[in-house]
Amino acid sequence: DFGRVVSWNGMRQLNKWSGPECNTLRGTDGIIYQPFLTPKTRLEAFVPDVCRSLYFTYHGTVQHGIITTYRFGQPPELYETIENNPDNYCYCPFKNLTWCPPKGCTYELTLIDCRLLIATCLHLVFQELSVWLLVSKARLWSCRSHIS
């Protein structure tokens, strides 16, 4: 349990999400992890900036000179729809589940005022085509609005 987050702001469990699984503090602060990791290890970290715990899975072995290390990253199921990954259900704060984020996106809360954000994986990895098109239109609009 070395380095594991056991409470945050005096709470042993969050009260921001719609289910106990999503409100549970899991993992470390992301700086320190247990020794003797294997490719089967699931690394977990509580990220206060987005009011949730995230997890990372083995993505490959990397050689740095004579030192062998494991690379861990976010798995696709973290950004999966609730139909394909029911574990994500309590991160959707709406009773109308059609308002839940599409594949490749997840809801997160801002730390300061608990505003709802839609987060995507870096470089829009795991995205549905509709998200790519929406972002492309937003980027095009942003560029046009700055042309004088």
N, CA, C and O atoms as a DFTB+ gen file, in Angstrom:
592 C
 N C O
     1  1       0.810      -1.206       0.000
     2  2       0.000       0.000       0.000
     3  2       0.848       1.262       0.000
     4  3       0.315       2.366       0.119
     5  1       2.159       1.113      -0.132
     6  2       3.042       2.266      -0.145
     7  2       2.680       3.188      -1.316
     8  3       2.610       2.741      -2.460
     9  1       2.453       4.460      -1.029
    10  2       2.157       5.434      -2.066
    11  2       0.713       5.482      -2.508
    12  3       0.348       6.329      -3.323
    13  1      -0.117       4.594      -1.989
    14  2      -1.518       4.523      -2.405
    15  2      -2.320       5.672      -1.795
    16  3      -2.160       5.991      -0.617
    17  1      -3.183       6.291      -2.606
    18  2      -4.064       7.359      -2.125
    19  2      -5.186       6.712      -1.319
    20  3      -5.941       5.892      -1.842
    21  1      -5.293       7.083      -0.044
    22  2      -6.343       6.512       0.814
    23  2      -7.426       7.528       1.146
    24  3      -8.532       7.152       1.532
    25  1      -7.113       8.825       0.998
    26  2      -8.140       9.856       1.175
    27  2      -7.708      11.093       0.390
    28  3      -6.530      11.284       0.087
    29  1      -8.701      11.926       0.073
    30  2      -8.437      13.160      -0.649
    31  2      -9.373      14.231      -0.108
    32  3     -10.588      14.038      -0.063
    33  1      -8.810      15.346       0.298
    34  2      -9.592      16.418       0.932
    35  2     -10.447      15.892       2.080
    36  3     -11.586      16.321       2.265
    37  1      -9.888      14.962       2.848
    38  2     -10.583      14.403       4.002
    39  2     -11.614      13.344       3.670
    40  3     -12.261      12.825       4.579
    41  1     -11.794      13.000       2.391
    42  2     -12.784      11.999       1.983
    43  2     -12.090      10.692       1.611
    44  3     -11.074      10.685       0.916
    45  1     -12.656       9.596       2.084
    46  2     -12.144       8.284       1.704
    47  2     -12.786       7.802       0.404
    48  3     -12.351       6.812      -0.184
    49  1     -13.815       8.504      -0.033
    50  2     -14.490       8.204      -1.298
    51  2     -15.064       9.514      -1.846
    52  3     -15.514      10.363      -1.077
    53  1     -15.049       9.678      -3.164
    54  2     -15.603      10.876      -3.792
    55  2     -17.129      10.827      -3.758
    56  3     -17.720       9.781      -3.489
    57  1     -17.755      11.965      -4.033
    58  2     -19.220      12.004      -4.140
    59  2     -19.641      12.747      -5.401
    60  3     -20.696      13.380      -5.425
    61  1     -18.832      12.676      -6.436
    62  2     -19.060      13.438      -7.669
    63  2     -19.732      12.631      -8.769
    64  3     -20.416      13.199      -9.621
    65  1     -19.548      11.315      -8.763
    66  2     -20.018      10.475      -9.857
    67  2     -21.259       9.699      -9.436
    68  3     -21.622       9.696      -8.259
    69  1     -21.910       9.044     -10.389
    70  2     -23.202       8.405     -10.115
    71  2     -23.116       6.981      -9.579
    72  3     -24.152       6.337      -9.419
    73  1     -21.935       6.471      -9.300
    74  2     -21.820       5.122      -8.765
    75  2     -20.611       4.968      -7.876
    76  3     -19.627       5.692      -8.032
    77  1     -20.670       4.028      -6.940
    78  2     -19.557       3.847      -6.007
    79  2     -18.249       3.431      -6.682
    80  3     -17.172       3.799      -6.214
    81  1     -18.330       2.669      -7.776
    82  2     -17.102       2.247      -8.448
    83  2     -16.321       3.451      -8.968
    84  3     -15.093       3.484      -8.887
    85  1     -17.033       4.434      -9.500
    86  2     -16.375       5.618     -10.064
    87  2     -15.936       6.590      -8.977
    88  3     -15.045       7.407      -9.209
    89  1     -16.537       6.521      -7.807
    90  2     -16.174       7.406      -6.702
    91  2     -15.059       6.845      -5.826
    92  3     -14.579       7.535      -4.926
    93  1     -14.643       5.617      -6.071
    94  2     -13.603       4.976      -5.275
    95  2     -12.230       5.536      -5.639
    96  3     -11.891       5.660      -6.816
    97  1     -11.454       5.868      -4.622
    98  2     -10.078       6.320      -4.830
    99  2      -9.209       5.086      -5.051
   100  3      -9.063       4.255      -4.154
   101  1      -8.633       4.970      -6.245
   102  2      -7.800       3.814      -6.559
   103  2      -6.429       4.277      -7.015
   104  3      -6.304       5.262      -7.742
   105  1      -5.421       3.571      -6.591
   106  2      -4.082       3.804      -7.089
   107  2      -3.274       4.810      -6.289
   108  3      -3.623       5.190      -5.171
   109  1      -2.177       5.225      -6.911
   110  2      -1.237       6.160      -6.288
   111  2      -1.520       7.559      -6.819
   112  3      -2.551       7.795      -7.447
   113  1      -0.607       8.477      -6.565
   114  2      -0.753       9.814      -7.132
   115  2      -0.138       9.891      -8.533
   116  3      -0.083      10.968      -9.127
   117  1       0.318       8.772      -9.053
   118  2       0.885       8.721     -10.396
   119  2       2.381       8.968     -10.449
   120  3       2.986       8.871     -11.517
   121  1       2.983       9.285      -9.321
   122  2       4.425       9.542      -9.283
   123  2       5.185       8.289      -8.877
   124  3       6.268       8.019      -9.395
   125  1       4.623       7.532      -7.956
   126  2       5.302       6.340      -7.447
   127  2       4.389       5.125      -7.619
   128  3       3.176       5.210      -7.428
   129  1       4.989       4.010      -7.978
   130  2       4.261       2.743      -8.116
   131  2       5.038       1.648      -7.403
   132  3       6.209       1.814      -7.059
   133  1       4.364       0.534      -7.190
   134  2       4.991      -0.589      -6.508
   135  2       6.128      -1.160      -7.354
   136  3       6.111      -1.046      -8.580
   137  1       7.104      -1.766      -6.706
   138  2       8.205      -2.394      -7.461
   139  2       7.768      -3.735      -8.049
   140  3       6.673      -4.223      -7.770
   141  1       8.621      -4.307      -8.844
   142  2       8.445      -5.641      -9.408
   143  2       7.205      -5.741     -10.297
   144  3       6.419      -6.681     -10.175
   145  1       7.038      -4.769     -11.188
   146  2       5.920      -4.791     -12.125
   147  2       6.121      -5.906     -13.142
   148  3       7.252      -6.282     -13.452
   149  1       5.032      -6.422     -13.650
   150  2       5.056      -7.404     -14.730
   151  2       4.141      -6.881     -15.837
   152  3       3.386      -5.935     -15.615
   153  1       4.198      -7.476     -17.010
   154  2       3.276      -7.066     -18.076
   155  2       1.799      -7.259     -17.705
   156  3       0.928      -6.660     -18.334
   157  1       1.512      -8.071     -16.712
   158  2       0.110      -8.284     -16.294
   159  2      -0.351      -7.264     -15.253
   160  3      -1.524      -7.248     -14.882
   161  1       0.556      -6.420     -14.782
   162  2       0.212      -5.406     -13.774
   163  2      -0.707      -4.357     -14.377
   164  3      -0.509      -3.920     -15.510
   165  1      -1.698      -3.963     -13.623
   166  2      -2.569      -2.838     -14.005
   167  2      -2.225      -1.679     -13.070
   168  3      -2.486      -1.743     -11.869
   169  1      -1.645      -0.628     -13.625
   170  2      -1.281       0.535     -12.820
   171  2      -2.492       1.454     -12.685
   172  3      -3.174       1.747     -13.667
   173  1      -2.750       1.904     -11.458
   174  2      -3.878       2.803     -11.215
   175  2      -3.376       4.069     -10.542
   176  3      -2.447       4.037      -9.735
   177  1      -4.013       5.192     -10.892
   178  2      -3.634       6.474     -10.317
   179  2      -4.878       7.334     -10.129
   180  3      -5.742       7.392     -11.004
   181  1      -4.961       7.998      -8.986
   182  2      -6.021       8.969      -8.759
   183  2      -5.527      10.319      -9.253
   184  3      -4.451      10.772      -8.862
   185  1      -6.312      10.963     -10.114
   186  2      -5.942      12.237     -10.712
   187  2      -6.930      13.303     -10.219
   188  3      -8.030      13.421     -10.759
   189  1      -6.543      14.080      -9.195
   190  2      -7.464      15.062      -8.626
   191  2      -7.927      16.127      -9.615
   192  3      -9.040      16.637      -9.488
   193  1      -7.097      16.471     -10.595
   194  2      -7.470      17.513     -11.553
   195  2      -8.728      17.167     -12.349
   196  3      -9.425      18.060     -12.831
   197  1      -9.014      15.882     -12.485
   198  2     -10.213      15.468     -13.226
   199  2     -11.168      14.653     -12.349
   200  3     -12.112      14.042     -12.850
   201  1     -10.916      14.648     -11.050
   202  2     -11.797      14.008     -10.061
   203  2     -12.074      12.542     -10.363
   204  3     -13.214      12.096     -10.232
   205  1     -11.066      11.789     -10.761
   206  2     -11.287      10.365     -11.002
   207  2      -9.985       9.580     -10.998
   208  3      -8.894      10.141     -11.095
   209  1     -10.132       8.279     -10.884
   210  2      -8.995       7.376     -10.990
   211  2      -8.896       6.881     -12.430
   212  3      -9.911       6.633     -13.082
   213  1      -7.682       6.743     -12.912
   214  2      -7.424       6.213     -14.249
   215  2      -6.536       4.993     -14.112
   216  3      -5.889       4.810     -13.081
   217  1      -6.498       4.162     -15.130
   218  2      -5.610       3.001     -15.076
   219  2      -4.843       2.863     -16.381
   220  3      -5.235       3.381     -17.426
   221  1      -3.734       2.141     -16.274
   222  2      -2.812       1.984     -17.386
   223  2      -2.440       0.513     -17.500
   224  3      -2.259      -0.169     -16.492
   225  1      -2.328       0.035     -18.722
   226  2      -1.979      -1.360     -18.969
   227  2      -0.677      -1.435     -19.769
   228  3      -0.226      -0.452     -20.357
   229  1      -0.100      -2.614     -19.770
   230  2       1.173      -2.866     -20.452
   231  2       1.015      -2.638     -21.950
   232  3       0.081      -3.145     -22.571
   233  1       1.946      -1.861     -22.526
   234  2       1.928      -1.589     -23.965
   235  2       3.188      -2.049     -24.671
   236  3       3.284      -1.930     -25.893
   237  1       4.158      -2.573     -23.932
   238  2       5.351      -3.078     -24.589
   239  2       6.586      -2.970     -23.716
   240  3       6.579      -2.326     -22.667
   241  1       7.644      -3.616     -24.174
   242  2       8.919      -3.591     -23.475
   243  2       9.869      -2.680     -24.245
   244  3       9.937      -2.725     -25.474
   245  1      10.600      -1.855     -23.501
   246  2      11.509      -0.886     -24.113
   247  2      12.901      -1.100     -23.533
   248  3      13.052      -1.334     -22.334
   249  1      13.910      -1.020     -24.382
   250  2      15.290      -1.181     -23.966
   251  2      15.964       0.182     -23.928
   252  3      15.962       0.897     -24.930
   253  1      16.541       0.556     -22.785
   254  2      17.313       1.796     -22.616
   255  2      18.732       1.393     -22.247
   256  3      19.050       1.222     -21.070
   257  1      19.582       1.241     -23.255
   258  2      20.933       0.741     -22.993
   259  2      20.836      -0.690     -22.489
   260  3      20.312      -1.566     -23.177
   261  1      21.349      -0.924     -21.272
   262  2      21.289      -2.278     -20.703
   263  2      20.062      -2.460     -19.795
   264  3      19.869      -3.532     -19.221
   265  1      19.244      -1.424     -19.667
   266  2      18.086      -1.492     -18.777
   267  2      16.819      -1.762     -19.586
   268  3      16.520      -1.055     -20.548
   269  1      16.087      -2.787     -19.186
   270  2      14.819      -3.134     -19.811
   271  2      13.687      -2.551     -18.966
   272  3      13.649      -2.739     -17.750
   273  1      12.774      -1.849     -19.617
   274  2      11.637      -1.259     -18.903
   275  2      10.336      -1.664     -19.589
   276  3      10.339      -2.125     -20.731
   277  1       9.238      -1.488     -18.882
   278  2       7.909      -1.735     -19.436
   279  2       7.244      -0.402     -19.723
   280  3       7.358       0.537     -18.935
   281  1       6.557      -0.318     -20.836
   282  2       5.796       0.883     -21.180
   283  2       4.323       0.608     -20.885
   284  3       3.760      -0.391     -21.332
   285  1       3.717       1.513     -20.127
   286  2       2.296       1.413     -19.799
   287  2       1.563       2.606     -20.396
   288  3       2.125       3.697     -20.492
   289  1       0.327       2.409     -20.791
   290  2      -0.469       3.491     -21.357
   291  2      -1.950       3.246     -21.119
   292  3      -2.344       2.202     -20.600
   293  1      -2.752       4.207     -21.499
   294  2      -4.196       4.068     -21.322
   295  2      -4.741       3.090     -22.348
   296  3      -4.431       3.202     -23.534
   297  1      -5.542       2.140     -21.912
   298  2      -6.108       1.161     -22.836
   299  2      -7.337       1.726     -23.554
   300  3      -7.973       2.646     -23.041
   301  1      -7.679       1.198     -24.719
   302  2      -8.842       1.687     -25.471
   303  2     -10.153       1.616     -24.679
   304  3     -11.013       2.483     -24.837
   305  1     -10.315       0.599     -23.833
   306  2     -11.592       0.437     -23.111
   307  2     -11.868       1.586     -22.134
   308  3     -13.012       1.782     -21.725
   309  1     -10.858       2.328     -21.764
   310  2     -11.058       3.493     -20.900
   311  2     -11.917       4.536     -21.610
   312  3     -12.636       5.295     -20.960
   313  1     -11.846       4.575     -22.938
   314  2     -12.572       5.538     -23.755
   315  2     -13.705       4.887     -24.553
   316  3     -14.139       5.416     -25.576
   317  1     -14.166       3.759     -24.082
   318  2     -15.207       3.015     -24.788
   319  2     -16.589       3.487     -24.342
   320  3     -16.743       4.028     -23.247
   321  1     -17.584       3.281     -25.186
   322  2     -18.966       3.634     -24.835
   323  2     -19.460       2.712     -23.719
   324  3     -18.894       1.643     -23.489
   325  1     -20.521       3.138     -23.032
   326  2     -21.034       2.290     -21.942
   327  2     -21.666       1.016     -22.473
   328  3     -21.776       0.036     -21.735
   329  1     -22.086       1.001     -23.736
   330  2     -22.608      -0.235     -24.324
   331  2     -21.506      -1.283     -24.449
   332  3     -21.745      -2.473     -24.245
   333  1     -20.297      -0.834     -24.786
   334  2     -19.175      -1.752     -24.981
   335  2     -18.332      -1.952     -23.722
   336  3     -17.610      -2.944     -23.619
   337  1     -18.412      -1.034     -22.772
   338  2     -17.713      -1.177     -21.499
   339  2     -18.618      -0.664     -20.377
   340  3     -18.560       0.514     -20.026
   341  1     -19.453      -1.542     -19.812
   342  2     -20.393      -1.125     -18.771
   343  2     -19.716      -0.511     -17.540
   344  3     -20.375       0.180     -16.764
   345  1     -18.413      -0.751     -17.348
   346  2     -17.700      -0.145     -16.209
   347  2     -17.680       1.385     -16.292
   348  3     -17.441       2.055     -15.287
   349  1     -17.926       1.931     -17.466
   350  2     -17.907       3.386     -17.644
   351  2     -19.260       4.037     -17.350
   352  3     -19.386       5.255     -17.476
   353  1     -20.273       3.260     -16.962
   354  2     -21.618       3.810     -16.813
   355  2     -21.681       4.950     -15.802
   356  3     -22.382       5.934     -16.040
   357  1     -20.982       4.848     -14.705
   358  2     -21.129       5.871     -13.665
   359  2     -20.338       7.136     -13.960
   360  3     -20.424       8.105     -13.205
   361  1     -19.564       7.146     -15.053
   362  2     -18.910       8.389     -15.475
   363  2     -19.804       9.207     -16.399
   364  3     -19.423      10.299     -16.823
   365  1     -20.983       8.693     -16.714
   366  2     -21.957       9.445     -17.503
   367  2     -22.998       9.984     -16.531
   368  3     -23.786       9.208     -15.989
   369  1     -23.020      11.300     -16.297
   370  2     -23.887      11.864     -15.264
   371  2     -25.350      12.046     -15.683
   372  3     -26.143      12.583     -14.910
   373  1     -25.715      11.615     -16.877
   374  2     -27.062      11.854     -17.376
   375  2     -27.932      10.611     -17.260
   376  3     -27.460       9.492     -17.461
   377  1     -29.206      10.813     -16.934
   378  2     -30.145       9.689     -16.902
   379  2     -30.438       9.208     -18.323
   380  3     -30.668       8.020     -18.552
   381  1     -30.426      10.140     -19.268
   382  2     -30.598       9.796     -20.675
   383  2     -29.234       9.355     -21.213
   384  3     -28.370      10.185     -21.495
   385  1     -29.054       8.047     -21.350
   386  2     -27.741       7.510     -21.712
   387  2     -27.311       7.853     -23.135
   388  3     -26.146       7.668     -23.489
   389  1     -28.236       8.351     -23.953
   390  2     -27.828       8.764     -25.307
   391  2     -26.971      10.026     -25.256
   392  3     -26.339      10.384     -26.250
   393  1     -26.943      10.707     -24.098
   394  2     -26.101      11.889     -23.952
   395  2     -24.692      11.541     -23.477
   396  3     -23.854      12.428     -23.319
   397  1     -24.435      10.284     -23.254
   398  2     -23.099       9.865     -22.821
   399  2     -22.114      10.068     -23.976
   400  3     -22.516      10.084     -25.139
   401  1     -20.833      10.221     -23.658
   402  2     -19.867      10.525     -24.725
   403  2     -19.700       9.377     -25.711
   404  3     -19.885       8.215     -25.350
   405  1     -19.346       9.702     -26.970
   406  2     -19.106       8.664     -27.967
   407  2     -17.785       7.957     -27.708
   408  3     -16.998       8.365     -26.854
   409  1     -17.560       6.894     -28.458
   410  2     -16.309       6.145     -28.339
   411  2     -15.126       7.086     -28.549
   412  3     -15.125       7.901     -29.472
   413  1     -14.127       6.963     -27.688
   414  2     -12.946       7.803     -27.789
   415  2     -12.974       8.999     -26.858
   416  3     -11.985       9.724     -26.747
   417  1     -14.104       9.213     -26.184
   418  2     -14.242      10.343     -25.262
   419  2     -14.680       9.828     -23.897
   420  3     -15.254       8.745     -23.785
   421  1     -14.407      10.599     -22.882
   422  2     -14.865      10.283     -21.540
   423  2     -15.183      11.583     -20.818
   424  3     -14.602      12.627     -21.114
   425  1     -16.107      11.513     -19.870
   426  2     -16.406      12.698     -19.067
   427  2     -15.429      12.789     -17.914
   428  3     -15.048      11.779     -17.322
   429  1     -15.031      14.004     -17.604
   430  2     -14.198      14.283     -16.446
   431  2     -14.705      15.570     -15.824
   432  3     -15.365      16.367     -16.491
   433  1     -14.405      15.778     -14.559
   434  2     -14.829      16.989     -13.859
   435  2     -13.622      17.842     -13.549
   436  3     -12.555      17.323     -13.222
   437  1     -13.784      19.154     -13.651
   438  2     -12.681      20.028     -13.266
   439  2     -12.627      20.096     -11.748
   440  3     -13.658      20.042     -11.079
   441  1     -11.459      20.212     -11.226
   442  2     -11.246      20.203      -9.781
   443  2     -11.842      21.433      -9.107
   444  3     -12.443      21.319      -8.039
   445  1     -11.686      22.583      -9.704
   446  2     -12.057      23.829      -9.042
   447  2     -13.561      23.973      -8.871
   448  3     -14.037      24.223      -7.764
   449  1     -14.318      23.819      -9.961
   450  2     -15.750      24.060      -9.847
   451  2     -16.601      22.893     -10.342
   452  3     -17.805      23.049     -10.548
   453  1     -15.992      21.739     -10.533
   454  2     -16.683      20.516     -10.960
   455  2     -17.482      20.708     -12.242
   456  3     -18.561      20.136     -12.398
   457  1     -16.958      21.503     -13.150
   458  2     -17.594      21.604     -14.467
   459  2     -17.290      20.337     -15.244
   460  3     -16.207      19.763     -15.126
   461  1     -18.244      19.918     -16.024
   462  2     -18.099      18.710     -16.812
   463  2     -17.277      18.990     -18.065
   464  3     -17.546      19.949     -18.789
   465  1     -16.279      18.153     -18.319
   466  2     -15.440      18.256     -19.513
   467  2     -15.581      16.972     -20.309
   468  3     -15.867      15.915     -19.747
   469  1     -15.384      17.058     -21.597
   470  2     -15.257      15.852     -22.404
   471  2     -13.789      15.737     -22.757
   472  3     -13.219      16.634     -23.378
   473  1     -13.184      14.640     -22.363
   474  2     -11.759      14.421     -22.611
   475  2     -11.587      13.352     -23.680
   476  3     -12.393      12.429     -23.795
   477  1     -10.520      13.494     -24.460
   478  2     -10.178      12.496     -25.461
   479  2      -8.751      12.038     -25.210
   480  3      -7.988      12.691     -24.498
   481  1      -8.415      10.934     -25.791
   482  2      -7.053      10.453     -25.700
   483  2      -6.169      11.309     -26.608
   484  3      -6.652      11.918     -27.562
   485  1      -4.913      11.348     -26.310
   486  2      -3.952      12.141     -27.067
   487  2      -4.066      11.870     -28.564
   488  3      -4.161      10.715     -28.979
   489  1      -4.058      12.906     -29.363
   490  2      -4.129      12.829     -30.826
   491  2      -5.417      12.171     -31.324
   492  3      -5.455      11.633     -32.430
   493  1      -6.472      12.216     -30.507
   494  2      -7.781      11.657     -30.861
   495  2      -7.723      10.168     -31.190
   496  3      -8.468       9.685     -32.042
   497  1      -6.838       9.445     -30.512
   498  2      -6.761       7.998     -30.686
   499  2      -8.050       7.375     -30.166
   500  3      -8.616       7.880     -29.196
   501  1      -8.523       6.316     -30.766
   502  2      -9.724       5.559     -30.391
   503  2     -11.024       6.310     -30.703
   504  3     -12.079       5.914     -30.209
   505  1     -10.982       7.378     -31.506
   506  2     -12.161       8.199     -31.764
   507  2     -13.085       7.591     -32.798
   508  3     -12.653       6.880     -33.706
   509  1     -14.387       7.890     -32.641
   510  2     -15.358       7.616     -33.697
   511  2     -15.179       8.675     -34.782
   512  3     -14.662       9.758     -34.507
   513  1     -15.592       8.379     -35.986
   514  2     -15.471       9.318     -37.101
   515  2     -16.197      10.629     -36.807
   516  3     -15.720      11.697     -37.192
   517  1     -17.347      10.560     -36.128
   518  2     -18.127      11.771     -35.838
   519  2     -17.323      12.762     -34.989
   520  3     -17.458      13.973     -35.163
   521  1     -16.489      12.258     -34.071
   522  2     -15.669      13.143     -33.232
   523  2     -14.584      13.786     -34.082
   524  3     -14.310      14.978     -33.939
   525  1     -13.963      13.009     -34.967
   526  2     -12.944      13.568     -35.864
   527  2     -13.533      14.704     -36.693
   528  3     -12.918      15.760     -36.837
   529  1     -14.737      14.480     -37.242
   530  2     -15.366      15.496     -38.083
   531  2     -15.711      16.741     -37.280
   532  3     -15.528      17.858     -37.764
   533  1     -16.208      16.563     -36.060
   534  2     -16.554      17.693     -35.207
   535  2     -15.311      18.524     -34.870
   536  3     -15.346      19.753     -34.937
   537  1     -14.222      17.853     -34.509
   538  2     -12.982      18.557     -34.181
   539  2     -12.417      19.254     -35.416
   540  3     -11.915      20.373     -35.319
   541  1     -12.494      18.608     -36.564
   542  2     -12.005      19.226     -37.800
   543  2     -12.780      20.494     -38.113
   544  3     -12.191      21.499     -38.508
   545  1     -14.111      20.456     -37.940
   546  2     -14.933      21.649     -38.184
   547  2     -14.589      22.742     -37.185
   548  3     -14.504      23.911     -37.559
   549  1     -14.389      22.386     -35.928
   550  2     -14.043      23.375     -34.900
   551  2     -12.702      24.013     -35.218
   552  3     -12.537      25.224     -35.069
   553  1     -11.750      23.212     -35.650
   554  2     -10.422      23.731     -35.988
   555  2     -10.513      24.666     -37.195
   556  3      -9.868      25.715     -37.225
   557  1     -11.327      24.276     -38.201
   558  2     -11.495      25.108     -39.392
   559  2     -12.158      26.428     -39.012
   560  3     -11.732      27.487     -39.471
   561  1     -13.198      26.376     -38.177
   562  2     -13.881      27.589     -37.729
   563  2     -12.921      28.477     -36.955
   564  3     -12.916      29.694     -37.140
   565  1     -12.113      27.885     -36.096
   566  2     -11.163      28.648     -35.303
   567  2     -10.166      29.367     -36.206
   568  3      -9.827      30.523     -35.953
   569  1      -9.692      28.699     -37.254
   570  2      -8.732      29.315     -38.174
   571  2      -9.383      30.447     -38.948
   572  3      -8.783      31.507     -39.125
   573  1     -10.606      30.230     -39.411
   574  2     -11.305      31.264     -40.180
   575  2     -11.618      32.484     -39.343
   576  3     -11.589      33.608     -39.845
   577  1     -11.920      32.276     -38.065
   578  2     -12.307      33.407     -37.221
   579  2     -11.127      34.309     -36.900
   580  3     -11.318      35.433     -36.437
   581  1      -9.904      33.830     -37.140
   582  2      -8.733      34.640     -36.864
   583  2      -8.110      35.252     -38.118
   584  3      -7.106      35.959     -38.036
   585  1      -8.707      34.978     -39.270
   586  2      -8.185      35.551     -40.519
   587  2      -8.773      36.942     -40.674
   588  3      -9.983      37.126     -40.541
   589  1      -7.924      37.923     -40.955
   590  2      -8.450      39.294     -41.121
   591  2      -8.250      39.768     -42.539
   592  3      -8.625      40.892     -42.872
